[in-house]
Short mmCIF file of C-alpha atoms and ligand atoms in Angstrom, two decimals:
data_model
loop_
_atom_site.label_atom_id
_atom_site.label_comp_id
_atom_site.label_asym_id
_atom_site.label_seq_id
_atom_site.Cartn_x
_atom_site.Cartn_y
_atom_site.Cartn_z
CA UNK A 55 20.54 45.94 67.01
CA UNK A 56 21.80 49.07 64.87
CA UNK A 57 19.02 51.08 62.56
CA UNK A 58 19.65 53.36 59.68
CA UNK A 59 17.90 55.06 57.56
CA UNK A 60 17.96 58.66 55.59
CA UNK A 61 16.35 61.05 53.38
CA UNK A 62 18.06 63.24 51.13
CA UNK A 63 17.71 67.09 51.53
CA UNK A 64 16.34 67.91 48.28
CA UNK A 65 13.06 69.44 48.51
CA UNK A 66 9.52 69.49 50.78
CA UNK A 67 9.14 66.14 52.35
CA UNK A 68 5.96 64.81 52.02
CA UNK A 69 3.58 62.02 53.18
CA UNK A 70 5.42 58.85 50.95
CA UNK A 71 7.99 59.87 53.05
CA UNK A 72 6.47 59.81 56.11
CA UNK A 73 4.06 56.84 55.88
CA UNK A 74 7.30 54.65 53.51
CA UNK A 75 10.03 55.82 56.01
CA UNK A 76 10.08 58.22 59.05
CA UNK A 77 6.78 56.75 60.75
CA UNK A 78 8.47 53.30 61.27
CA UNK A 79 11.95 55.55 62.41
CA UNK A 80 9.69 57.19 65.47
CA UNK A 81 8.74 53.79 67.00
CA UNK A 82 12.26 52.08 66.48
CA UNK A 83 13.92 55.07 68.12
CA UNK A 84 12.07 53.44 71.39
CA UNK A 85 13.45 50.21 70.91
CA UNK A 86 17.27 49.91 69.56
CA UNK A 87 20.15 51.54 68.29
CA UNK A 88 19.29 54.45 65.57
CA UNK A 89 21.15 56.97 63.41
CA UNK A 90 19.05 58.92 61.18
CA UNK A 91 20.83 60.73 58.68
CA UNK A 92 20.78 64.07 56.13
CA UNK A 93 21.47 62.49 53.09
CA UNK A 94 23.13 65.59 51.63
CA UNK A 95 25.98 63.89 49.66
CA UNK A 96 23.26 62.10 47.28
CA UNK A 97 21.23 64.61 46.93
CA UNK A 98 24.07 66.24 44.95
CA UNK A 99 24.21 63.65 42.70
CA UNK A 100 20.77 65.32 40.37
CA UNK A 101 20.89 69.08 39.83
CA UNK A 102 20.58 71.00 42.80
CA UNK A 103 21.53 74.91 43.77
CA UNK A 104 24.26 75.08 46.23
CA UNK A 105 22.58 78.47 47.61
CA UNK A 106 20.16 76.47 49.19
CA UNK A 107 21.41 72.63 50.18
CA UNK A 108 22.38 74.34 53.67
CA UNK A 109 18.46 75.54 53.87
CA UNK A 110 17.45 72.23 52.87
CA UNK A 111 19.51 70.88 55.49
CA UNK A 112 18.15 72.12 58.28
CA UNK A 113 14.82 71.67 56.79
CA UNK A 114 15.08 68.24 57.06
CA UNK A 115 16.42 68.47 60.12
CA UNK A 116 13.27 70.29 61.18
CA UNK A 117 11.13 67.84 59.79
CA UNK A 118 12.90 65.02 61.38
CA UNK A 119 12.36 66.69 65.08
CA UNK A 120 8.64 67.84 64.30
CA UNK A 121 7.71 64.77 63.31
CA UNK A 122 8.59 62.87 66.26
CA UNK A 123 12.61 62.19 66.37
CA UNK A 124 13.93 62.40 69.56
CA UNK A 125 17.89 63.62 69.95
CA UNK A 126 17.83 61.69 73.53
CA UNK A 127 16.82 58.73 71.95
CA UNK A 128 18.34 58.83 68.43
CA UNK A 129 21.50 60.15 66.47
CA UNK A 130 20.51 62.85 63.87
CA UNK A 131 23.26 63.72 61.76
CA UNK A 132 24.31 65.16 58.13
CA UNK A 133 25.80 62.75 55.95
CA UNK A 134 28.56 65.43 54.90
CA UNK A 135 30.14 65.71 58.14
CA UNK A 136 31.00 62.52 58.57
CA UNK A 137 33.50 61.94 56.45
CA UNK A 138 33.98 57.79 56.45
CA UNK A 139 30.89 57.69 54.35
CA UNK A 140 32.92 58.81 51.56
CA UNK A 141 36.06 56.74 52.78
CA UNK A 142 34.00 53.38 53.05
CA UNK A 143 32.41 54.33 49.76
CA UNK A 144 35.37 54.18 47.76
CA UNK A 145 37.00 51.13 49.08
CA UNK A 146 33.69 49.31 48.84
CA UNK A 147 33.83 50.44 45.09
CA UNK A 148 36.19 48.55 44.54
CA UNK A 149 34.38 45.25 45.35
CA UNK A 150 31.44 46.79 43.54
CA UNK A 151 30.51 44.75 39.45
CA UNK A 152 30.05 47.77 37.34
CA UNK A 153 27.14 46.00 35.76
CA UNK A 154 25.07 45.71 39.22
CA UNK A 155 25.14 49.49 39.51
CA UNK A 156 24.25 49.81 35.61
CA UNK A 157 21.22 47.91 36.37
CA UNK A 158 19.78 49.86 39.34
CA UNK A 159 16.13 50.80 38.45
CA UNK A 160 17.13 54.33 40.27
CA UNK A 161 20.29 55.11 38.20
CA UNK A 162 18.22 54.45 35.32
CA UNK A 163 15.47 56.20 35.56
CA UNK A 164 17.34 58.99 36.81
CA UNK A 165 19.41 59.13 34.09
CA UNK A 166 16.80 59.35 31.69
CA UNK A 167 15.08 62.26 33.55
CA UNK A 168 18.52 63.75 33.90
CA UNK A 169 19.98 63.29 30.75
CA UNK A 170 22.64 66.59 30.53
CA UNK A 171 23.85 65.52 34.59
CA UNK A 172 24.91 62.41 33.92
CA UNK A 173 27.86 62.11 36.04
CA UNK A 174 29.94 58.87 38.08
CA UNK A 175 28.38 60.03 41.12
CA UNK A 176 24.51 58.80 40.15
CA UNK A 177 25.76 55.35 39.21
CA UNK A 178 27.96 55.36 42.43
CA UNK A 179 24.65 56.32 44.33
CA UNK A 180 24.22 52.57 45.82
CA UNK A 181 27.65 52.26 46.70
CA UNK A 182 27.49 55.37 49.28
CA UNK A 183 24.25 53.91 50.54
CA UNK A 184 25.85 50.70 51.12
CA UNK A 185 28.75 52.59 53.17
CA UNK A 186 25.79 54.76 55.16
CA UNK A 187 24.57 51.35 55.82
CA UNK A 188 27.72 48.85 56.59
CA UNK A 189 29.35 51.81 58.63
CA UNK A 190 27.39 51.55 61.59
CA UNK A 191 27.23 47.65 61.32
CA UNK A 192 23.39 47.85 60.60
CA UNK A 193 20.78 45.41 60.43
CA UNK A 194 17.48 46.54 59.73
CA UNK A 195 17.38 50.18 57.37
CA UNK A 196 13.10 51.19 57.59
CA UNK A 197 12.87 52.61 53.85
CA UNK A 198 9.80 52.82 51.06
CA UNK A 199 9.82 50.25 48.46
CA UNK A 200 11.74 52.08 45.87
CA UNK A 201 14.73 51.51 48.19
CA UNK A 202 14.84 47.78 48.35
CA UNK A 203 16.97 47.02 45.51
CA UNK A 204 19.32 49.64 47.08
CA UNK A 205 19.53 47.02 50.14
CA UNK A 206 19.66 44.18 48.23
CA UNK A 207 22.85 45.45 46.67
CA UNK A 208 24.24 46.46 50.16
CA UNK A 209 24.03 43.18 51.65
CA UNK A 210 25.78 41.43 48.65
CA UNK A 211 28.36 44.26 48.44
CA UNK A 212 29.08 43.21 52.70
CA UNK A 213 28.30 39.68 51.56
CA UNK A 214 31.09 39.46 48.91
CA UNK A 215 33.30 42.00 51.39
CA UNK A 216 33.22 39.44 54.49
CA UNK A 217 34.30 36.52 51.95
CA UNK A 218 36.59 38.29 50.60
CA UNK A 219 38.77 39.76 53.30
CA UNK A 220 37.43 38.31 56.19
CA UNK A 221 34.26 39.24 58.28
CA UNK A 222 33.55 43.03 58.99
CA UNK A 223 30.09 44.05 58.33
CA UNK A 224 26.54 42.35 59.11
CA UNK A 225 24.40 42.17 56.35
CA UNK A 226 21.31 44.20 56.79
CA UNK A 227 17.55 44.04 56.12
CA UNK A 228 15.14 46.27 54.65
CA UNK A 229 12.63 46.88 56.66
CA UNK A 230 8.93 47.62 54.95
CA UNK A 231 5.65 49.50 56.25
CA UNK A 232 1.84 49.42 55.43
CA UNK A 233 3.27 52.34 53.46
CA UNK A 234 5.74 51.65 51.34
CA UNK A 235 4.72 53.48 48.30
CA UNK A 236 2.49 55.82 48.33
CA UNK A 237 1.59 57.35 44.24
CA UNK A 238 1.52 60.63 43.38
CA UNK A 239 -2.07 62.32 43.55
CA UNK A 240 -2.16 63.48 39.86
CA UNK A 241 -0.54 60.16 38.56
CA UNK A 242 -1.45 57.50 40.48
CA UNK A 243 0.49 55.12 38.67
CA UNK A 244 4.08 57.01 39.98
CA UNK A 245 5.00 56.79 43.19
CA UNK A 246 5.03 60.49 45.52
CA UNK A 247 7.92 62.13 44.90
CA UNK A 248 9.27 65.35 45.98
CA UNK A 249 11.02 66.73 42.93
CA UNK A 250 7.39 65.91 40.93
CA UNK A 251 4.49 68.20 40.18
CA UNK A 252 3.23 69.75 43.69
CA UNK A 253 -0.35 68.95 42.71
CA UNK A 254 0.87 65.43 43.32
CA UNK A 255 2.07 65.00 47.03
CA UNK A 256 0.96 66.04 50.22
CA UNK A 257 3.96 68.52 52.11
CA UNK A 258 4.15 67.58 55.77
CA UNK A 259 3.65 71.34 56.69
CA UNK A 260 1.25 72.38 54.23
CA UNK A 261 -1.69 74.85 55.00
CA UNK A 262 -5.27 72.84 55.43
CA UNK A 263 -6.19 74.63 52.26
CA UNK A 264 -3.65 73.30 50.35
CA UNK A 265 -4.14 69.98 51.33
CA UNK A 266 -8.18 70.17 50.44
CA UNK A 267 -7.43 71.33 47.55
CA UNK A 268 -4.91 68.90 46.24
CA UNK A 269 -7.09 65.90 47.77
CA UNK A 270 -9.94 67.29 46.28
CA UNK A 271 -8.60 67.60 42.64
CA UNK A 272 -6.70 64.06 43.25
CA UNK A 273 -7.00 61.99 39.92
CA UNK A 274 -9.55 59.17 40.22
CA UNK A 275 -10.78 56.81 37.89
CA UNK A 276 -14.00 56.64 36.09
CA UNK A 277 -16.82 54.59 38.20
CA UNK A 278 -18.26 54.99 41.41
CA UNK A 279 -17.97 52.16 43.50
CA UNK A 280 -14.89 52.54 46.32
CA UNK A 281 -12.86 49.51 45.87
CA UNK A 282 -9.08 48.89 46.28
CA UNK A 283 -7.83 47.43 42.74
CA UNK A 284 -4.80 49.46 42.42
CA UNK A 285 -4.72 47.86 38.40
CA UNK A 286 -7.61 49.21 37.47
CA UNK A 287 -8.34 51.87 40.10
CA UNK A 288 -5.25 53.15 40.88
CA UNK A 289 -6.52 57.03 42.30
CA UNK A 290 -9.20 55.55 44.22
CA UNK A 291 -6.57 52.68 45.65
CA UNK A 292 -4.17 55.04 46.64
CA UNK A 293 -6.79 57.06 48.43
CA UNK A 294 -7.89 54.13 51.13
CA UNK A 295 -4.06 53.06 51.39
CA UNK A 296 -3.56 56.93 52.68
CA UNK A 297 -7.11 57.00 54.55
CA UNK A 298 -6.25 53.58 56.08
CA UNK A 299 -2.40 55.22 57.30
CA UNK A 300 -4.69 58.11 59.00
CA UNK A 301 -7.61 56.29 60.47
CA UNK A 302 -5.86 53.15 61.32
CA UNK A 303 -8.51 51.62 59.90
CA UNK A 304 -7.78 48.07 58.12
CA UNK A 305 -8.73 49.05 54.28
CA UNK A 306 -11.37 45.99 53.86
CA UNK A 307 -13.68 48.19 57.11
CA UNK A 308 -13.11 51.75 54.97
CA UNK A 309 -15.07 49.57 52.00
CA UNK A 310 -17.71 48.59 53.76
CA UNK A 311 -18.12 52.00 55.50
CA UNK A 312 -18.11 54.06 52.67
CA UNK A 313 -20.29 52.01 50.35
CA UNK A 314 -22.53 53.47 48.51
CA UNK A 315 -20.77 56.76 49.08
CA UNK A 316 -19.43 59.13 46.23
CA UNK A 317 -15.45 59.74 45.61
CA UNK A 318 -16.28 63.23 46.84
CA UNK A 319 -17.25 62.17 49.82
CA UNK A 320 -14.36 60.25 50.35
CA UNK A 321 -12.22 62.96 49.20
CA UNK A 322 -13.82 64.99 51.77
CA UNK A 323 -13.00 62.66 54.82
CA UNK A 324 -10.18 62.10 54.26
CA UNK A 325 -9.04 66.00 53.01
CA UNK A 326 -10.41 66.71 57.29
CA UNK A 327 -8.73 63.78 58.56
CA UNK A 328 -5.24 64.45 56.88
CA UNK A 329 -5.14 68.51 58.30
CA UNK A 330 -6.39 66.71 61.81
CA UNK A 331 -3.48 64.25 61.28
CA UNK A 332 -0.64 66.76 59.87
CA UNK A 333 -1.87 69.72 61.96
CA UNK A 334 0.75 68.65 65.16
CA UNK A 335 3.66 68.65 62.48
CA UNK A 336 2.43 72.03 61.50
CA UNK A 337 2.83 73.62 65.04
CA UNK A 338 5.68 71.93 65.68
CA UNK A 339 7.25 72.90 62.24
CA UNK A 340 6.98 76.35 63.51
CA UNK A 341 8.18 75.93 66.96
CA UNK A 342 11.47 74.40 65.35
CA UNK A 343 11.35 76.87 63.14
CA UNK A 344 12.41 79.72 65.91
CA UNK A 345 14.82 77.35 67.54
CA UNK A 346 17.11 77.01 64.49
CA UNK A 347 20.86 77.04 66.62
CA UNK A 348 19.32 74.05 68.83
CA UNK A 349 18.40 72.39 66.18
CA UNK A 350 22.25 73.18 64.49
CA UNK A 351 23.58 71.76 67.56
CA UNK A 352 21.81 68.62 67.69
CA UNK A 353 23.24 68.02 64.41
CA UNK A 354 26.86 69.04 65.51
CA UNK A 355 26.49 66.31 68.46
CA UNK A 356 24.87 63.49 66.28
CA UNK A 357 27.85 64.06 64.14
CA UNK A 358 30.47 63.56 66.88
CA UNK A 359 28.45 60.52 68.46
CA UNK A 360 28.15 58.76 64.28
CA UNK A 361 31.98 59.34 63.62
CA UNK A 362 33.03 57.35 66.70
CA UNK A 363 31.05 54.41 65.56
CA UNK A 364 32.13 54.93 61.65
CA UNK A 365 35.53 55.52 62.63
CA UNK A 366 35.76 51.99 64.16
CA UNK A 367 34.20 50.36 61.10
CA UNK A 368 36.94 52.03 58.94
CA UNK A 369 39.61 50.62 60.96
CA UNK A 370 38.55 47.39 60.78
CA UNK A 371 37.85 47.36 57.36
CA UNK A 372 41.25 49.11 55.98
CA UNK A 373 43.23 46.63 58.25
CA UNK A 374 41.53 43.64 56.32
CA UNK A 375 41.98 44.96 53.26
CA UNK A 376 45.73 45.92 53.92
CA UNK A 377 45.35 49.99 53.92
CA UNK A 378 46.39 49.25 57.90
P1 TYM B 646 14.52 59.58 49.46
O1 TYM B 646 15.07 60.86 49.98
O2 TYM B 646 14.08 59.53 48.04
O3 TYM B 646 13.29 59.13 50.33
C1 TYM B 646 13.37 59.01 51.73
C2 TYM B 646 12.55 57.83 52.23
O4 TYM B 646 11.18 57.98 51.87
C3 TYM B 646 10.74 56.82 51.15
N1 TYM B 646 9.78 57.26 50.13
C4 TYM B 646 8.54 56.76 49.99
N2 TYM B 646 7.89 55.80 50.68
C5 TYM B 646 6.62 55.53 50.29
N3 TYM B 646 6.00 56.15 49.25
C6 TYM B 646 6.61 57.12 48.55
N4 TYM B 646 6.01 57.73 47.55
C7 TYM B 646 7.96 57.44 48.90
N5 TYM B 646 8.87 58.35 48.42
C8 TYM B 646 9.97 58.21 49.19
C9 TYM B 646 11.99 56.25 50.52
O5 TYM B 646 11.84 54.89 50.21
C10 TYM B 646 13.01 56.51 51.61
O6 TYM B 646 12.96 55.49 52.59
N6 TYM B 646 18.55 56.72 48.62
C11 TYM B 646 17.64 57.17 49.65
C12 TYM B 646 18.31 57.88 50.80
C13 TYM B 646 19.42 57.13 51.45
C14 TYM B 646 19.28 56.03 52.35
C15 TYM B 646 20.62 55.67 52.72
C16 TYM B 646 18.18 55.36 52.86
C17 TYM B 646 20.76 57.35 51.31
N7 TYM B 646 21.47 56.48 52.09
C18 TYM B 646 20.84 54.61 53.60
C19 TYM B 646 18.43 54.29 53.76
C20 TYM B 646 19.73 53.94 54.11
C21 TYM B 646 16.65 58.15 49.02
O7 TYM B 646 16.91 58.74 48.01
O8 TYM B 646 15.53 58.37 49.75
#
């Protein structure tokens, strides 16, 4: 069984990310077939400053080895230098209703919070994750929420592909965690996000202090009682999902434990538990940090071990379609 998944390199990554996405990617790694990727063509696709994609880069790729990706056990690559993802993009394009794309909740929003960079590439967005995905014959892709509808468009996009030329691609599955969408600290009712306020998310690298301080100040609702209702309490809802990732405690026993207990106090636990929980990434972070040409060349390899897979894919697909 073949796993992909991928993060774009566009900014700190943060605990939606790890809890929606990577966390699932470090015990799959064990079990089958996994390419974890550097989304770097999407992240191109909102404003950006080309001074620094190449730091962001190997940022990523930092955070992907200090948070538990293995290179023995797992290919880590940059999207970028693998250059089917763009071929396999455009001649799945071409299969691709214009109107599907128009309707993607992403391309939407994003074009309203992006109104002057409105460009081809953001509504093409889904059609290069479909090609990330079918490339590498996937089946299960371990993403947040947000990313389902993404999925759902690949597998009709290999769906309609397979009827229509004949059968190259599997049709994959999205595959969900306890965490699949963690909300931002200062608006509960929007998901974490990395290009949002920094009040609102939790950096996997940041200083203790930091992360008191932003769980401390964390928006809550008026009240006192500690209930998950994520309608009406959203802050304090989004709290226990977060203290139930850390403690691994089911949220139903973190109720009954901390009843009759203040939001402070809860604030406080969980503020000690998170820097207990993120303080491995930290020194690990650091360690990577020094080691930055390994860490370049585990990229260069993953690259050389994706293309032999993708290049196989585009064969197969460009002799079906008659490019071969
Ligand atoms: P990106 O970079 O926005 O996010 C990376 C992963 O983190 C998950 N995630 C969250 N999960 C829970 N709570 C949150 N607040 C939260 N924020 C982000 C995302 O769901 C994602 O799994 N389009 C993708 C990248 C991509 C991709 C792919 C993913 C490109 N090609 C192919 C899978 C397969 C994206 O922008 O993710």
């Amino acid at each position: 069984m073949n796993v992909f998944s991928g993060i774009r390199p566009s900014g700190d990554l943060h605990i939606g990310n790890y809890f929606g996405a990577m966390r699932q990617w470090i015990e799959l790694q064990n079990k089958y077939n996994c390419l974890f990727c550097i989304v770097d063509l999407h992240a191109i696709t909102t404003p950006y400053e080309p001074k620094d994609l190449q730091k962001n880069i190997l940022e990523t790729a930092i955070a992907y080895l200090a948070a538990g990706l293995d290179p023995e056990k797992c290919v880590l690559f940059v999207q970028s230098d693998v250059k089917e993802h763009c071929e396999l993009a455009w001649l799945l394009g071409t299969i691709t209703p214009l109107g599907d794309l128009k309707r993607m909740t992403q391309f939407k929003e994003k074009s309203k919070k992006y109104p002057q960079y409105l460009n081809a590439g953001l509504l093409n967005y889904p059609v290069l994750m479909a090609a990330d995905i079918l490339l590498y014959q996937t089946t299960l892709v371990p993403v947040g929420k947000d990313q389902v509808q993404h999925i759902e468009l690949t597998r009709e996009i290999a769906r309609r592909f397979n009827k229509t030329f004949g059968n190259a691609f599997k049709e994959p599955k999205a595959l969900l965690s306890q965490g699949q969408k963690i909300m931002s600290l200062d608006e509960p009712r929007k998901k974490m996000s990395k290009t949002g306020s920094p009040k609102g998310y939790i950096g996997l690298f940041e200083e203790p202090s930091k992360i008191r301080k932003k769980i401390m100040s964390a928006v809550t609702d008026s009240g006192k009682t500690i209930k998950y209702d994520p309608k009406r309490k959203p802050g304090i809802s989004n709290l226990l999902v977060i203290y139930s990732l850390v403690s691994g405690k089911d949220i139903k026993v973190l109720e009954r434990e901390l009843k009759g207990k203040g939001y402070r106090q809860l604030k406080k636990n969980l503020a000690s538990l998170l820097i207990d929980f993120l303080s491995p990434f930290r020194r690990k972070h650091k360690e990577f940090l020094t080691r930055q040409v390994y860490v370049k060349e585990i990229l260069k390899r993953g690259a050389r071990r994706a293309r032999l897979q993708a290049q196989s894919t585009i064969k197969r697909v460009k002799t079906k379609m008659g490019l071969m």
